XYZ file of C-alpha atoms in Angstrom:
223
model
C 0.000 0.000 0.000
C 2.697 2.615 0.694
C 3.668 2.294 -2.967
C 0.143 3.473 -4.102
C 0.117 5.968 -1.253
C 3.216 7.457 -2.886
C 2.520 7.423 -6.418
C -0.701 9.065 -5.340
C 1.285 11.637 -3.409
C 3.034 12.346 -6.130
C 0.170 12.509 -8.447
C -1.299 15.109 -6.425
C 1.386 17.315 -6.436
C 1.806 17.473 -9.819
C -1.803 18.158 -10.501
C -2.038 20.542 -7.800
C 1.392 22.324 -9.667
C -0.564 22.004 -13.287
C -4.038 23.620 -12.136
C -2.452 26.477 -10.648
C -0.617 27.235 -13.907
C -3.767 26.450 -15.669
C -2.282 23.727 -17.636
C -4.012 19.993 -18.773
C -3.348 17.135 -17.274
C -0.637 15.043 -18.268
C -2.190 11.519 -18.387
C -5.887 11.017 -19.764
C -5.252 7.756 -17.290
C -3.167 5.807 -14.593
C -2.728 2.182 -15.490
C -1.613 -0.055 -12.287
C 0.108 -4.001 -12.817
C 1.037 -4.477 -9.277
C 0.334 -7.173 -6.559
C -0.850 -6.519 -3.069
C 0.610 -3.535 -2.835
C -1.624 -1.924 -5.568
C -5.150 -4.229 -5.148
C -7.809 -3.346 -4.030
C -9.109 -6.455 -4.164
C -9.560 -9.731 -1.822
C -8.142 -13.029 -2.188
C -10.758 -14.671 0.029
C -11.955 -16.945 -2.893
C -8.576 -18.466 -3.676
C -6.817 -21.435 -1.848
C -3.665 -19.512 -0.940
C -2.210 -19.399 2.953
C -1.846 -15.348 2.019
C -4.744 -13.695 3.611
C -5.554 -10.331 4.613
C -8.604 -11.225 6.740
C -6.449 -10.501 9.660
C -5.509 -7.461 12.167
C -3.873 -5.088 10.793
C -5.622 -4.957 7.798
C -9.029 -3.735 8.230
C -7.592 -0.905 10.036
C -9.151 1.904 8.318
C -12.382 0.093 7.777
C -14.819 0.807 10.527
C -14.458 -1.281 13.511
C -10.926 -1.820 12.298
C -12.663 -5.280 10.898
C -10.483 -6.906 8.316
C -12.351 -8.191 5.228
C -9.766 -10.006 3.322
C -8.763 -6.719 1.300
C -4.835 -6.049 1.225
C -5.245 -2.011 0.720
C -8.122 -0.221 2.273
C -10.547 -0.421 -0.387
C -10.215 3.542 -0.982
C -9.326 2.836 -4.377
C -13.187 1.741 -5.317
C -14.470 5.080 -6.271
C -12.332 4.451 -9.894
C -15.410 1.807 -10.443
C -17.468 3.934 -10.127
C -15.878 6.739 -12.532
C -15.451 4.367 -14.917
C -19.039 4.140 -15.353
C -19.279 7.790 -15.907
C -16.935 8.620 -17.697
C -15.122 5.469 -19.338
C -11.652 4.781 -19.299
C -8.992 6.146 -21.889
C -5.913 4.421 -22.241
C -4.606 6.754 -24.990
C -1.383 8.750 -22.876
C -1.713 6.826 -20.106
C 0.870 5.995 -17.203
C 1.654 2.858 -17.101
C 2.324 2.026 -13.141
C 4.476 -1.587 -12.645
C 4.465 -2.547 -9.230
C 5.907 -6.067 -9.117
C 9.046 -8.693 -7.850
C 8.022 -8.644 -4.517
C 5.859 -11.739 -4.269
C 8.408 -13.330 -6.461
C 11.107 -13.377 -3.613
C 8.967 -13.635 -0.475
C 7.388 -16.460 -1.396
C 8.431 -18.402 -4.037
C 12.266 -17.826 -2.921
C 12.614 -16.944 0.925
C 9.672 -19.095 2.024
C 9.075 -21.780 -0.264
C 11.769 -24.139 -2.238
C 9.923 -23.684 -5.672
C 12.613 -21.470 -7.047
C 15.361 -21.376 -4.440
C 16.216 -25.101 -5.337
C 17.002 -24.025 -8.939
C 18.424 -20.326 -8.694
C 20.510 -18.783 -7.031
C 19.931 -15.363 -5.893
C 21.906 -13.722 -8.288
C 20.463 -15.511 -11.546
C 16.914 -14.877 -9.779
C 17.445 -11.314 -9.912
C 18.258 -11.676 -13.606
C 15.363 -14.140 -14.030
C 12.827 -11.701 -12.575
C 14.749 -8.743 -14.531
C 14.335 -10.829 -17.899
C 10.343 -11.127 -16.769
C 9.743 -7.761 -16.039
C 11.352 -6.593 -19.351
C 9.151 -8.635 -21.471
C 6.523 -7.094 -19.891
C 7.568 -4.161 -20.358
C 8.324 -4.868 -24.325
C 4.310 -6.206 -24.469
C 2.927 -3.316 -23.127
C 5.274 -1.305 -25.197
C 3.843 -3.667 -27.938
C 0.387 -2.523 -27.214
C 1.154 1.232 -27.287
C 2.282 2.462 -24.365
C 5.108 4.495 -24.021
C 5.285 6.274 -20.425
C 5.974 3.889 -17.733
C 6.692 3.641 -14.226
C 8.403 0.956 -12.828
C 8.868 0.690 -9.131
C 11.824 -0.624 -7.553
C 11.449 -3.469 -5.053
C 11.064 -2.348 -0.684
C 13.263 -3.489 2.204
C 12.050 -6.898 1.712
C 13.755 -7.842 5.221
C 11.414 -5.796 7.061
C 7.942 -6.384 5.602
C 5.865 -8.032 7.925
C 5.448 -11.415 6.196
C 9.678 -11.885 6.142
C 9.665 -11.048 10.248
C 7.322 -13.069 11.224
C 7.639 -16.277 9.000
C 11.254 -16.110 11.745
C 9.053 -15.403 14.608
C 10.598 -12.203 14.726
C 9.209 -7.832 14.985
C 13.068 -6.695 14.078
C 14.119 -7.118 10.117
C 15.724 -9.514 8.917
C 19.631 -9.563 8.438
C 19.986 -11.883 6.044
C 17.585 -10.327 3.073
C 19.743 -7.431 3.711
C 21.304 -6.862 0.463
C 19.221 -8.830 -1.921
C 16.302 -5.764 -3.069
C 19.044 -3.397 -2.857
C 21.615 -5.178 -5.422
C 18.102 -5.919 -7.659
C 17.175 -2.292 -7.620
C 21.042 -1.360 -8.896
C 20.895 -4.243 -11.923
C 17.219 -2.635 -12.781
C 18.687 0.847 -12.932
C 22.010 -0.130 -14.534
C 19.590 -2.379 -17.245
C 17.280 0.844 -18.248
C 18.699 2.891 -20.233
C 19.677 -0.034 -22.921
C 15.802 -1.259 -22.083
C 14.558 2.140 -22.928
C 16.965 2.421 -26.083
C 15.603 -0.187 -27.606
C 11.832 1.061 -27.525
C 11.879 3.909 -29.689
C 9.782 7.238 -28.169
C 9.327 5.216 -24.704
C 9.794 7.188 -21.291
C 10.140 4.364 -18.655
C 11.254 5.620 -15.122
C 12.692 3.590 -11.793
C 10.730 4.648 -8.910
C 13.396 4.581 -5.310
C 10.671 2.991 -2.991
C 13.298 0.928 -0.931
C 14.475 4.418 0.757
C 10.890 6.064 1.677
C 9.864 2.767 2.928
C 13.000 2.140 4.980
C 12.262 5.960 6.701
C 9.028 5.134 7.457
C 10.085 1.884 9.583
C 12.715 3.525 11.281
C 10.526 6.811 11.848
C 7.165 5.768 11.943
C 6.113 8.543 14.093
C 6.700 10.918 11.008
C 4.382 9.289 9.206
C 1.726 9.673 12.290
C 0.773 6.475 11.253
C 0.952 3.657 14.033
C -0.654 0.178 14.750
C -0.871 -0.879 18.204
């Protein structure tokens, strides 16, 4: 969720910057491929051992009841303007929010990919997957994308306690950090080779780190 939180933040501020000068938007639309941390959706339906029918989720909802939804559901009044309005994809942003489900569960906490890679060629094997992505939405016609970096994997919830543990991990130390640096070095070839394309890395390993270490600045705390 803090990923959406942020590109919403940052949304704002450039609309807010654009309507004072009197100037159109940018985007007719903002196009989201993400996992959890961009859904506002429920998984309650599916046989997975991932569920967010559980404290802390729920805690904006009234009650603070958790209804299986991994953001706060906030999100739903785009349903509703789609109705109205439609959707446009022509100039759209193209949001990727992705990798992190690849390495906290099919790498740290299950053997379905750690028996065959190793972390290094895992980074490259989830680099290789996000840049045909990439290529197919380029395919498709879009040209202004936003591709998010992965967070401090060590200290998301579902690392510390699948240890038993409420201090981040040391061991995941390095990994998102060393994928963020091969995603940034790999850009500018990936964004050579698709002519008129704008694709952008988005840092959200540091603002996510501040916010565990500092929570208080975000006034934002569970008890």
């Amino acid at each position: 969720m803090a990923f959406a939180v942020f590109i919403f933040a940052l949304l704002l501020k450039v609309s807010t910057a654009l309507s004072s000068q009197n100037i159109t938007h940018l985007f007719s639309v903002v196009l989201i491929f993400g996992d959890s941390t961009a859904d506002s959706g429920n998984n309650n339906y599916i046989n997975t051992p991932l569920k967010a029918d559980h404290p802390p989720y729920g805690e904006d909802f009234p009650g603070k009841i958790p209804t299986g939804r991994f953001s706060n559901g906030k999100l739903e009044y785009i349903k509703i303007l789609k109705k109205v309005v439609g959707i446009k994809v022509e100039g759209a942003l193209v949001s990727i929010s992705a990798g992190t489900n690849d390495f906290t569960i099919s790498y740290y906490n299950l053997p379905s990919r750690r028996d065959n890679f190793s972390m290094d060629d895992y980074h490259d094997y989830i680099l290789k997957k996000l840049q045909n992505f990439v290529n197919e939405l380029y395919k498709i016609g879009r040209r202004t994308m936003v591709v998010s970096g992965l967070p401090p994997m060590r200290c998301l919830p579902i690392q510390m306690l699948s240890r038993f543990s409420r201090t981040c991990l040391t061991d995941q130390d390095t990994d998102a950090r060393v994928y963020n640096l091969k995603f940034m070095k790999a850009l500018p070839q990936i964004q050579s080779s698709l002519k008129e394309s704008r694709i952008m890395y988005t840092d959200i390993y540091t603002p996510m780190t501040e916010m565990i270490r500092n929570p208080r600045k975000m006034v934002y705390l569970w008890n």
